[in-house]
Amino acid sequence: GKTGIIILGIFFVCTIPSSIRIVKEFMTTDTFMISASELDALRYLRQKPDGVVFTSFPSIKNTEIDYINTGYVAAFTNKPLYLAHLGPLKIIGVDVDSRKRMVERNDCAVFKDINYIYFAKKLDGALLVRCNEGIKKNFNQIFDNTEVRIYQRI
C-alpha cells in the first residue's frame, strides 16, 4: 500500500536528473551522423580482404588529424586503422608517436604500411594530392561516391 507508493515516489524523483540529461542529449545539435552514402562506402570496404586502413586526414576546420570523424571506420569495416584514437593503439603496443609524426609531416611514407586509403571528402585531401604519384603507382581507386573515395593496394 502506502510503503509501495512512497518507494515508487522516491524512485521517480531519483530518476528525474538522468531523464533530463537523456532528453538534453537527444535535443542537442552536436550529434554525429553517418549518411547513407558513407554507409555504402563502409559496407563496401567491409567486404574487402583484411588489411590496415588509413583514414588520418586533417580536419578542414582546424588542420589537426581528425580521429572523431573517422574512428568509426574500424567498427563498421572490421579492419584496423593505421592511426586512430591513440590510447587503444598504445595499449596494444603500436608505436603511435612515429605514426603520428609521419602523418603530421604529410610524409608519403605512411602509405607503405597500409592496404586501404579511406578518404572522407569532408576532410582535407592535401596529403592525397602531395602523394599522388606514389598512390597512383601502388593503389587502385576502388570506390567513389559523393562522400568517400577508397583506394586499395595493388
mmCIF file with all atom_site columns, N, CA, C and O in Angstrom, residues 77-108:
data_model
loop_
_atom_site.group_PDB
_atom_site.id
_atom_site.type_symbol
_atom_site.label_atom_id
_atom_site.label_alt_id
_atom_site.label_comp_id
_atom_site.label_asym_id
_atom_site.label_entity_id
_atom_site.label_seq_id
_atom_site.pdbx_PDB_ins_code
_atom_site.Cartn_x
_atom_site.Cartn_y
_atom_site.Cartn_z
_atom_site.occupancy
_atom_site.B_iso_or_equiv
_atom_site.pdbx_formal_charge
_atom_site.auth_seq_id
_atom_site.auth_comp_id
_atom_site.auth_asym_id
_atom_site.auth_atom_id
_atom_site.pdbx_PDB_model_num
ATOM 1   N N  . THR A 1 77  ? 33.859 -1.518 -40.544 1.00 0.00 ? 77  THR A N  1
ATOM 2   C CA . THR A 1 77  ? 34.512 -2.339 -41.572 1.00 0.00 ? 77  THR A CA 1
ATOM 3   C C  . THR A 1 77  ? 35.209 -3.567 -41.005 1.00 0.00 ? 77  THR A C  1
ATOM 4   O O  . THR A 1 77  ? 35.625 -4.434 -41.752 1.00 0.00 ? 77  THR A O  1
ATOM 5   N N  . ASN A 1 78  ? 35.368 -3.602 -39.691 1.00 0.00 ? 78  ASN A N  1
ATOM 6   C CA . ASN A 1 78  ? 36.081 -4.696 -39.028 1.00 0.00 ? 78  ASN A CA 1
ATOM 7   C C  . ASN A 1 78  ? 37.536 -4.778 -39.490 1.00 0.00 ? 78  ASN A C  1
ATOM 8   O O  . ASN A 1 78  ? 38.093 -5.859 -39.623 1.00 0.00 ? 78  ASN A O  1
ATOM 9   N N  . LYS A 1 79  ? 38.120 -3.594 -39.753 1.00 0.00 ? 79  LYS A N  1
ATOM 10  C CA . LYS A 1 79  ? 39.514 -3.514 -40.183 1.00 0.00 ? 79  LYS A CA 1
ATOM 11  C C  . LYS A 1 79  ? 40.269 -2.549 -39.270 1.00 0.00 ? 79  LYS A C  1
ATOM 12  O O  . LYS A 1 79  ? 39.714 -1.549 -38.826 1.00 0.00 ? 79  LYS A O  1
ATOM 13  N N  . PRO A 1 80  ? 41.543 -2.841 -38.986 1.00 0.00 ? 80  PRO A N  1
ATOM 14  C CA . PRO A 1 80  ? 42.318 -1.932 -38.135 1.00 0.00 ? 80  PRO A CA 1
ATOM 15  C C  . PRO A 1 80  ? 42.677 -0.640 -38.867 1.00 0.00 ? 80  PRO A C  1
ATOM 16  O O  . PRO A 1 80  ? 42.883 -0.641 -40.078 1.00 0.00 ? 80  PRO A O  1
ATOM 17  N N  . LEU A 1 81  ? 42.764 0.445  -38.105 1.00 0.00 ? 81  LEU A N  1
ATOM 18  C CA . LEU A 1 81  ? 43.155 1.731  -38.660 1.00 0.00 ? 81  LEU A CA 1
ATOM 19  C C  . LEU A 1 81  ? 44.640 1.968  -38.402 1.00 0.00 ? 81  LEU A C  1
ATOM 20  O O  . LEU A 1 81  ? 45.168 1.596  -37.357 1.00 0.00 ? 81  LEU A O  1
ATOM 21  N N  . TYR A 1 82  ? 45.300 2.601  -39.352 1.00 0.00 ? 82  TYR A N  1
ATOM 22  C CA . TYR A 1 82  ? 46.724 2.929  -39.226 1.00 0.00 ? 82  TYR A CA 1
ATOM 23  C C  . TYR A 1 82  ? 46.963 3.854  -38.039 1.00 0.00 ? 82  TYR A C  1
ATOM 24  O O  . TYR A 1 82  ? 47.886 3.670  -37.262 1.00 0.00 ? 82  TYR A O  1
ATOM 25  N N  . LEU A 1 83  ? 46.128 4.858  -37.909 1.00 0.00 ? 83  LEU A N  1
ATOM 26  C CA . LEU A 1 83  ? 46.237 5.800  -36.806 1.00 0.00 ? 83  LEU A CA 1
ATOM 27  C C  . LEU A 1 83  ? 44.838 6.251  -36.442 1.00 0.00 ? 83  LEU A C  1
ATOM 28  O O  . LEU A 1 83  ? 44.115 6.781  -37.280 1.00 0.00 ? 83  LEU A O  1
ATOM 29  N N  . ALA A 1 84  ? 44.464 5.999  -35.205 1.00 0.00 ? 84  ALA A N  1
ATOM 30  C CA . ALA A 1 84  ? 43.128 6.371  -34.744 1.00 0.00 ? 84  ALA A CA 1
ATOM 31  C C  . ALA A 1 84  ? 43.263 6.905  -33.327 1.00 0.00 ? 84  ALA A C  1
ATOM 32  O O  . ALA A 1 84  ? 44.272 7.514  -33.012 1.00 0.00 ? 84  ALA A O  1
ATOM 33  N N  . HIS A 1 85  ? 42.302 6.643  -32.488 1.00 0.00 ? 85  HIS A N  1
ATOM 34  C CA . HIS A 1 85  ? 42.399 7.090  -31.099 1.00 0.00 ? 85  HIS A CA 1
ATOM 35  C C  . HIS A 1 85  ? 43.675 6.505  -30.500 1.00 0.00 ? 85  HIS A C  1
ATOM 36  O O  . HIS A 1 85  ? 43.888 5.292  -30.516 1.00 0.00 ? 85  HIS A O  1
ATOM 37  N N  . LEU A 1 86  ? 44.522 7.362  -29.985 1.00 0.00 ? 86  LEU A N  1
ATOM 38  C CA . LEU A 1 86  ? 45.874 6.961  -29.592 1.00 0.00 ? 86  LEU A CA 1
ATOM 39  C C  . LEU A 1 86  ? 45.923 6.018  -28.406 1.00 0.00 ? 86  LEU A C  1
ATOM 40  O O  . LEU A 1 86  ? 46.744 5.111  -28.381 1.00 0.00 ? 86  LEU A O  1
ATOM 41  N N  . GLY A 1 87  ? 45.055 6.203  -27.424 1.00 0.00 ? 87  GLY A N  1
ATOM 42  C CA . GLY A 1 87  ? 45.080 5.367  -26.221 1.00 0.00 ? 87  GLY A CA 1
ATOM 43  C C  . GLY A 1 87  ? 44.996 3.882  -26.510 1.00 0.00 ? 87  GLY A C  1
ATOM 44  O O  . GLY A 1 87  ? 45.883 3.114  -26.100 1.00 0.00 ? 87  GLY A O  1
ATOM 45  N N  . PRO A 1 88  ? 43.967 3.434  -27.215 1.00 0.00 ? 88  PRO A N  1
ATOM 46  C CA . PRO A 1 88  ? 43.861 1.996  -27.503 1.00 0.00 ? 88  PRO A CA 1
ATOM 47  C C  . PRO A 1 88  ? 45.035 1.466  -28.325 1.00 0.00 ? 88  PRO A C  1
ATOM 48  O O  . PRO A 1 88  ? 45.481 0.340  -28.096 1.00 0.00 ? 88  PRO A O  1
ATOM 49  N N  . LEU A 1 89  ? 45.554 2.267  -29.259 1.00 0.00 ? 89  LEU A N  1
ATOM 50  C CA . LEU A 1 89  ? 46.701 1.805  -30.049 1.00 0.00 ? 89  LEU A CA 1
ATOM 51  C C  . LEU A 1 89  ? 47.934 1.622  -29.169 1.00 0.00 ? 89  LEU A C  1
ATOM 52  O O  . LEU A 1 89  ? 48.678 0.647  -29.328 1.00 0.00 ? 89  LEU A O  1
ATOM 53  N N  . LYS A 1 90  ? 48.142 2.537  -28.232 1.00 0.00 ? 90  LYS A N  1
ATOM 54  C CA . LYS A 1 90  ? 49.281 2.410  -27.311 1.00 0.00 ? 90  LYS A CA 1
ATOM 55  C C  . LYS A 1 90  ? 49.151 1.154  -26.458 1.00 0.00 ? 90  LYS A C  1
ATOM 56  O O  . LYS A 1 90  ? 50.129 0.451  -26.222 1.00 0.00 ? 90  LYS A O  1
ATOM 57  N N  . ILE A 1 91  ? 47.929 0.866  -26.024 1.00 0.00 ? 91  ILE A N  1
ATOM 58  C CA . ILE A 1 91  ? 47.696 -0.309 -25.173 1.00 0.00 ? 91  ILE A CA 1
ATOM 59  C C  . ILE A 1 91  ? 48.084 -1.594 -25.892 1.00 0.00 ? 91  ILE A C  1
ATOM 60  O O  . ILE A 1 91  ? 48.645 -2.510 -25.288 1.00 0.00 ? 91  ILE A O  1
ATOM 61  N N  . ILE A 1 92  ? 47.834 -1.665 -27.194 1.00 0.00 ? 92  ILE A N  1
ATOM 62  C CA . ILE A 1 92  ? 48.163 -2.895 -27.931 1.00 0.00 ? 92  ILE A CA 1
ATOM 63  C C  . ILE A 1 92  ? 49.588 -2.883 -28.492 1.00 0.00 ? 92  ILE A C  1
ATOM 64  O O  . ILE A 1 92  ? 49.981 -3.777 -29.223 1.00 0.00 ? 92  ILE A O  1
ATOM 65  N N  . GLY A 1 93  ? 50.370 -1.845 -28.139 1.00 0.00 ? 93  GLY A N  1
ATOM 66  C CA . GLY A 1 93  ? 51.789 -1.839 -28.487 1.00 0.00 ? 93  GLY A CA 1
ATOM 67  C C  . GLY A 1 93  ? 52.147 -1.187 -29.803 1.00 0.00 ? 93  GLY A C  1
ATOM 68  O O  . GLY A 1 93  ? 53.264 -1.379 -30.290 1.00 0.00 ? 93  GLY A O  1
ATOM 69  N N  . VAL A 1 94  ? 51.275 -0.408 -30.393 1.00 0.00 ? 94  VAL A N  1
ATOM 70  C CA . VAL A 1 94  ? 51.585 0.277  -31.647 1.00 0.00 ? 94  VAL A CA 1
ATOM 71  C C  . VAL A 1 94  ? 52.403 1.525  -31.333 1.00 0.00 ? 94  VAL A C  1
ATOM 72  O O  . VAL A 1 94  ? 52.100 2.262  -30.397 1.00 0.00 ? 94  VAL A O  1
ATOM 73  N N  . ASP A 1 95  ? 53.447 1.772  -32.122 1.00 0.00 ? 95  ASP A N  1
ATOM 74  C CA . ASP A 1 95  ? 54.272 2.973  -31.953 1.00 0.00 ? 95  ASP A CA 1
ATOM 75  C C  . ASP A 1 95  ? 53.534 4.161  -32.571 1.00 0.00 ? 95  ASP A C  1
ATOM 76  O O  . ASP A 1 95  ? 53.790 4.558  -33.699 1.00 0.00 ? 95  ASP A O  1
ATOM 77  N N  . VAL A 1 96  ? 52.590 4.702  -31.808 1.00 0.00 ? 96  VAL A N  1
ATOM 78  C CA . VAL A 1 96  ? 51.727 5.760  -32.330 1.00 0.00 ? 96  VAL A CA 1
ATOM 79  C C  . VAL A 1 96  ? 52.468 7.076  -32.514 1.00 0.00 ? 96  VAL A C  1
ATOM 80  O O  . VAL A 1 96  ? 52.113 7.863  -33.389 1.00 0.00 ? 96  VAL A O  1
ATOM 81  N N  . ASP A 1 97  ? 53.511 7.316  -31.728 1.00 0.00 ? 97  ASP A N  1
ATOM 82  C CA . ASP A 1 97  ? 54.216 8.593  -31.826 1.00 0.00 ? 97  ASP A CA 1
ATOM 83  C C  . ASP A 1 97  ? 54.879 8.759  -33.197 1.00 0.00 ? 97  ASP A C  1
ATOM 84  O O  . ASP A 1 97  ? 54.770 9.813  -33.816 1.00 0.00 ? 97  ASP A O  1
ATOM 85  N N  . SER A 1 98  ? 55.548 7.715  -33.682 1.00 0.00 ? 98  SER A N  1
ATOM 86  C CA . SER A 1 98  ? 56.179 7.830  -35.001 1.00 0.00 ? 98  SER A CA 1
ATOM 87  C C  . SER A 1 98  ? 55.120 7.915  -36.104 1.00 0.00 ? 98  SER A C  1
ATOM 88  O O  . SER A 1 98  ? 55.274 8.671  -37.062 1.00 0.00 ? 98  SER A O  1
ATOM 89  N N  . ARG A 1 99  ? 54.049 7.156  -35.962 1.00 0.00 ? 99  ARG A N  1
ATOM 90  C CA . ARG A 1 99  ? 52.970 7.238  -36.962 1.00 0.00 ? 99  ARG A CA 1
ATOM 91  C C  . ARG A 1 99  ? 52.355 8.636  -36.981 1.00 0.00 ? 99  ARG A C  1
ATOM 92  O O  . ARG A 1 99  ? 52.133 9.211  -38.041 1.00 0.00 ? 99  ARG A O  1
ATOM 93  N N  . LYS A 1 100 ? 52.111 9.158  -35.810 1.00 0.00 ? 100 LYS A N  1
ATOM 94  C CA . LYS A 1 100 ? 51.503 10.488 -35.721 1.00 0.00 ? 100 LYS A CA 1
ATOM 95  C C  . LYS A 1 100 ? 52.421 11.548 -36.330 1.00 0.00 ? 100 LYS A C  1
ATOM 96  O O  . LYS A 1 100 ? 51.975 12.427 -37.063 1.00 0.00 ? 100 LYS A O  1
ATOM 97  N N  . ARG A 1 101 ? 53.727 11.474 -36.035 1.00 0.00 ? 101 ARG A N  1
ATOM 98  C CA . ARG A 1 101 ? 54.679 12.434 -36.611 1.00 0.00 ? 101 ARG A CA 1
ATOM 99  C C  . ARG A 1 101 ? 54.676 12.363 -38.127 1.00 0.00 ? 101 ARG A C  1
ATOM 100 O O  . ARG A 1 101 ? 54.702 13.388 -38.808 1.00 0.00 ? 101 ARG A O  1
ATOM 101 N N  . MET A 1 102 ? 54.660 11.143 -38.682 1.00 0.00 ? 102 MET A N  1
ATOM 102 C CA . MET A 1 102 ? 54.654 10.990 -40.146 1.00 0.00 ? 102 MET A CA 1
ATOM 103 C C  . MET A 1 102 ? 53.405 11.627 -40.749 1.00 0.00 ? 102 MET A C  1
ATOM 104 O O  . MET A 1 102 ? 53.489 12.315 -41.766 1.00 0.00 ? 102 MET A O  1
ATOM 105 N N  . VAL A 1 103 ? 52.266 11.397 -40.127 1.00 0.00 ? 103 VAL A N  1
ATOM 106 C CA . VAL A 1 103 ? 51.015 11.957 -40.640 1.00 0.00 ? 103 VAL A CA 1
ATOM 107 C C  . VAL A 1 103 ? 51.042 13.477 -40.534 1.00 0.00 ? 103 VAL A C  1
ATOM 108 O O  . VAL A 1 103 ? 50.683 14.177 -41.476 1.00 0.00 ? 103 VAL A O  1
ATOM 109 N N  . GLU A 1 104 ? 51.494 13.993 -39.404 1.00 0.00 ? 104 GLU A N  1
ATOM 110 C CA . GLU A 1 104 ? 51.537 15.444 -39.213 1.00 0.00 ? 104 GLU A CA 1
ATOM 111 C C  . GLU A 1 104 ? 52.498 16.122 -40.183 1.00 0.00 ? 104 GLU A C  1
ATOM 112 O O  . GLU A 1 104 ? 52.279 17.261 -40.585 1.00 0.00 ? 104 GLU A O  1
ATOM 113 N N  . ARG A 1 105 ? 53.562 15.423 -40.593 1.00 0.00 ? 105 ARG A N  1
ATOM 114 C CA . ARG A 1 105 ? 54.524 15.980 -41.553 1.00 0.00 ? 105 ARG A CA 1
ATOM 115 C C  . ARG A 1 105 ? 54.079 15.783 -43.001 1.00 0.00 ? 105 ARG A C  1
ATOM 116 O O  . ARG A 1 105 ? 54.810 16.132 -43.922 1.00 0.00 ? 105 ARG A O  1
ATOM 117 N N  . ASN A 1 106 ? 52.913 15.169 -43.199 1.00 0.00 ? 106 ASN A N  1
ATOM 118 C CA . ASN A 1 106 ? 52.443 14.840 -44.559 1.00 0.00 ? 106 ASN A CA 1
ATOM 119 C C  . ASN A 1 106 ? 53.460 13.987 -45.300 1.00 0.00 ? 106 ASN A C  1
ATOM 120 O O  . ASN A 1 106 ? 53.725 14.181 -46.480 1.00 0.00 ? 106 ASN A O  1
ATOM 121 N N  . ASP A 1 107 ? 54.046 13.033 -44.597 1.00 0.00 ? 107 ASP A N  1
ATOM 122 C CA . ASP A 1 107 ? 55.057 12.140 -45.150 1.00 0.00 ? 107 ASP A CA 1
ATOM 123 C C  . ASP A 1 107 ? 54.371 11.034 -45.937 1.00 0.00 ? 107 ASP A C  1
ATOM 124 O O  . ASP A 1 107 ? 53.593 10.248 -45.393 1.00 0.00 ? 107 ASP A O  1
ATOM 125 N N  . CYS A 1 108 ? 54.673 10.954 -47.224 1.00 0.00 ? 108 CYS A N  1
ATOM 126 C CA . CYS A 1 108 ? 54.044 9.952  -48.087 1.00 0.00 ? 108 CYS A CA 1
ATOM 127 C C  . CYS A 1 108 ? 54.407 8.522  -47.690 1.00 0.00 ? 108 CYS A C  1
ATOM 128 O O  . CYS A 1 108 ? 53.734 7.573  -48.105 1.00 0.00 ? 108 CYS A O  1
#
